[in-house]
PDB file of C-alpha atoms in Angstrom:
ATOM      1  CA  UNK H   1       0.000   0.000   0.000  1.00 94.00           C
ATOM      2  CA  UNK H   2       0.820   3.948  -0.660  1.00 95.00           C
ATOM      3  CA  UNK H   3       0.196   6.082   2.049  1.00 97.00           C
ATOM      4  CA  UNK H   4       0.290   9.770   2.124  1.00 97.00           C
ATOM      5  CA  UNK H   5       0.551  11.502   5.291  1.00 98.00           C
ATOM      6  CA  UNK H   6       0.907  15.092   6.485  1.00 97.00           C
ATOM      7  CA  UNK H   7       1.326  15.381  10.171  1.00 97.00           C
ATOM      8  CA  UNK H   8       0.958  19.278  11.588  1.00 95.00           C
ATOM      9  CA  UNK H   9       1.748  19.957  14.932  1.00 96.00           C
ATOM     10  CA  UNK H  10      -1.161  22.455  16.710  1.00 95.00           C
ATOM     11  CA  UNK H  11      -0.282  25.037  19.081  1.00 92.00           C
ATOM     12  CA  UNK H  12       3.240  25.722  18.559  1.00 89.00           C
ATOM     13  CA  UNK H  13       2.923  28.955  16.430  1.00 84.00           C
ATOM     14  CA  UNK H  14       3.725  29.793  12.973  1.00 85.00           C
ATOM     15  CA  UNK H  15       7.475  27.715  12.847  1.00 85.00           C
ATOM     16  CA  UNK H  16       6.895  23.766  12.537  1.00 90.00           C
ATOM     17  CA  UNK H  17       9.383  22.661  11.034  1.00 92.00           C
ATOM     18  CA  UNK H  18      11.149  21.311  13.691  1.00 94.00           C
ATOM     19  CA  UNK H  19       7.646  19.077  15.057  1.00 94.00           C
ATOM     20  CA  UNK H  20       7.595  17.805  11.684  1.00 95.00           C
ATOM     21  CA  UNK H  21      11.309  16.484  11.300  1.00 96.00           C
ATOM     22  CA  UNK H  22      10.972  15.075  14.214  1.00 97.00           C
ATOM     23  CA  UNK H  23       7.840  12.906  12.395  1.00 97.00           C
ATOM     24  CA  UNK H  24      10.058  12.764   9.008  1.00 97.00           C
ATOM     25  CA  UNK H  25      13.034  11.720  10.964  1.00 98.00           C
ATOM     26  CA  UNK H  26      10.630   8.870  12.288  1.00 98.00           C
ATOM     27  CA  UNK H  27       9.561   7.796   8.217  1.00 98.00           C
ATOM     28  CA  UNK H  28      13.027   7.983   7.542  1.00 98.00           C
ATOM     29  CA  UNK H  29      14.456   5.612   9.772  1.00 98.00           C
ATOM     30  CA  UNK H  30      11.359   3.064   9.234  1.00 98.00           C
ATOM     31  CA  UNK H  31      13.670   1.811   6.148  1.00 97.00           C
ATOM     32  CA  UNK H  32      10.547   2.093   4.108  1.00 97.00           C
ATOM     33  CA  UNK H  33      10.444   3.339   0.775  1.00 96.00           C
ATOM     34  CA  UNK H  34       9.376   7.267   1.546  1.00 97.00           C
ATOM     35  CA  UNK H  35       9.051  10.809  -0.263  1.00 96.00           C
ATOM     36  CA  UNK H  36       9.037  13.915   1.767  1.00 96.00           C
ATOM     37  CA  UNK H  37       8.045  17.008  -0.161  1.00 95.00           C
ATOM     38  CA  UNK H  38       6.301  20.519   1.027  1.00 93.00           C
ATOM     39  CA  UNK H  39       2.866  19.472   1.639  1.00 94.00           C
ATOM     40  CA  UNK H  40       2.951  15.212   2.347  1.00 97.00           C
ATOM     41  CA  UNK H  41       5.318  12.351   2.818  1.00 97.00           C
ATOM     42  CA  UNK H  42       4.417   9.303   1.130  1.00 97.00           C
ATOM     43  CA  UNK H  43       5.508   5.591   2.481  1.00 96.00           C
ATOM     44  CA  UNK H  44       5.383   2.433   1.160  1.00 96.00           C
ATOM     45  CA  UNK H  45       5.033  -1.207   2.722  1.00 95.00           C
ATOM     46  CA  UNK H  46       2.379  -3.724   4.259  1.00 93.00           C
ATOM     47  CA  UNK H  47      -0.782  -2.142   5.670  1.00 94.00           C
ATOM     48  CA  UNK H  48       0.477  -2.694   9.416  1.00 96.00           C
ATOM     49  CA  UNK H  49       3.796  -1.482   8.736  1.00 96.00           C
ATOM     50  CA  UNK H  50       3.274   1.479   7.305  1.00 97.00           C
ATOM     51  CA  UNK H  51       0.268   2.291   9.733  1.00 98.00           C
ATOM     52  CA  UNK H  52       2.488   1.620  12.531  1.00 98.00           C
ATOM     53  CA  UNK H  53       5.424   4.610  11.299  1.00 98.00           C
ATOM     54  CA  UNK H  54       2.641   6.688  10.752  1.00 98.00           C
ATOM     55  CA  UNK H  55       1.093   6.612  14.722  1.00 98.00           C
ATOM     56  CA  UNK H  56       4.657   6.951  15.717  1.00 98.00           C
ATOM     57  CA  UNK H  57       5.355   9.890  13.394  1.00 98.00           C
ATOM     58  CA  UNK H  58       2.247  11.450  15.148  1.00 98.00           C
ATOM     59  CA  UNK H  59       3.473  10.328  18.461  1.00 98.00           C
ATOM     60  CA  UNK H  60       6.785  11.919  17.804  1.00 98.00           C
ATOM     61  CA  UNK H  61       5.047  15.319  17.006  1.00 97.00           C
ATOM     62  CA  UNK H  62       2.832  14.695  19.885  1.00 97.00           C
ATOM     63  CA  UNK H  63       5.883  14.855  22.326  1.00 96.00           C
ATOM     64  CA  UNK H  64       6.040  18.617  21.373  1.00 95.00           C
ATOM     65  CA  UNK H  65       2.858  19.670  20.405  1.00 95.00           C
ATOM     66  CA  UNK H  66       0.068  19.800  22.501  1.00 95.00           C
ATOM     67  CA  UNK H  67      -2.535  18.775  19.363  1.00 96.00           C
ATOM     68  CA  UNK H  68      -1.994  17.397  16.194  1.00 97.00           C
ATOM     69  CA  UNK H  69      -3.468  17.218  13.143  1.00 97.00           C
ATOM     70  CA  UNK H  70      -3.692  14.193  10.664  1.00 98.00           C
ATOM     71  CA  UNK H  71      -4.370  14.010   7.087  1.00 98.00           C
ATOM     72  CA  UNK H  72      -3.933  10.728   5.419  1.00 98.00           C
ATOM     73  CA  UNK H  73      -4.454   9.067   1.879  1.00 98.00           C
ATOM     74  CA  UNK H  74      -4.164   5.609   0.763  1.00 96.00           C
ATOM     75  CA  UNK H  75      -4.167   3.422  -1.740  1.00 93.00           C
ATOM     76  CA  UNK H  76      -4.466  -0.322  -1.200  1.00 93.00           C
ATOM     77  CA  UNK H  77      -3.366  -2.745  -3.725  1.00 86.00           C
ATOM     78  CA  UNK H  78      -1.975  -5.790  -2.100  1.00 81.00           C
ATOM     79  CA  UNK H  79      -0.629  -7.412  -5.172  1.00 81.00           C
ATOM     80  CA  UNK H  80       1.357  -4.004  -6.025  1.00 77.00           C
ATOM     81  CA  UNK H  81       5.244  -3.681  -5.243  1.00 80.00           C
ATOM     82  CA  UNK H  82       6.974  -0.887  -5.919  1.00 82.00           C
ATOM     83  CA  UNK H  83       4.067   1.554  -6.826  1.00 82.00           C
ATOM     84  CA  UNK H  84       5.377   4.875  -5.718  1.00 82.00           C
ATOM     85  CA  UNK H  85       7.893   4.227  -8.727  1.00 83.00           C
ATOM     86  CA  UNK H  86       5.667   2.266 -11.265  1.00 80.00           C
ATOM     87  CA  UNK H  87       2.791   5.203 -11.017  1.00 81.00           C
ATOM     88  CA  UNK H  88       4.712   7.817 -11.884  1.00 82.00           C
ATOM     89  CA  UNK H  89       6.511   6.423 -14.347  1.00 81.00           C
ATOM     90  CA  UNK H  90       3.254   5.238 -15.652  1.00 83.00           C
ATOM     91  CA  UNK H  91       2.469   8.913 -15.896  1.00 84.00           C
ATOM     92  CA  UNK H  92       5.461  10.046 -17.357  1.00 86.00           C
ATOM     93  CA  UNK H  93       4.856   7.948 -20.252  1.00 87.00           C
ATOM     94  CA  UNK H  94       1.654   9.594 -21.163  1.00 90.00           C
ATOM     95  CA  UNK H  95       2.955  12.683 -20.749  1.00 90.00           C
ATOM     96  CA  UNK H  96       4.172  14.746 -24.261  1.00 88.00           C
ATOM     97  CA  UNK H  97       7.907  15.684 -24.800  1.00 85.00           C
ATOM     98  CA  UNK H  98       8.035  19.545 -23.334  1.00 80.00           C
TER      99      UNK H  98
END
């Protein structure tokens, strides 16, 4: 399965980027396969796997914040390895030459 996540620490004021390393640094060292760009991070693996980094990304943020706020998508295809690369180079090839 594909997950993507965005973890946002409440009540910490207008700087969160260090609450939300803390939950990247927590993706990271999962050894899953994992994106981080501006807006989500998206992780890769077995549904209890993956669900599991993502409560203690939020738990990591948690140790900081006093609320946080989850938004999550998946997308569950058990017989699928490797999507985060297949889709987009799925994509790419439908795409014209620029």
């Amino acid at each position: 399965m594909i997950v993507a996540f965005s973890v946002t620490p409440l009540g910490v004021g207008e700087g969160v980027a260090e609450p939300v390393a803390r939950a990247v640094k927590v993706v990271r060292d999962s050894g899953l396969p994992n994106r981080t760009d501006a807006m989500f991070t998206t992780l890769e693996g077995e549904w209890d796997e993956v669900m599991d980094v993502v409560k203690r990304a939020v738990e990591a943020v948690a140790e900081v914040a006093p609320r946080v706020s989850l938004v999550l998508k998946a997308d569950v295809r058990p017989s699928v390895d490797d999507a985060m690369t297949s889709k987009l180079e799925s994509l790419e090839r439908h795409l014209p030459p620029s």
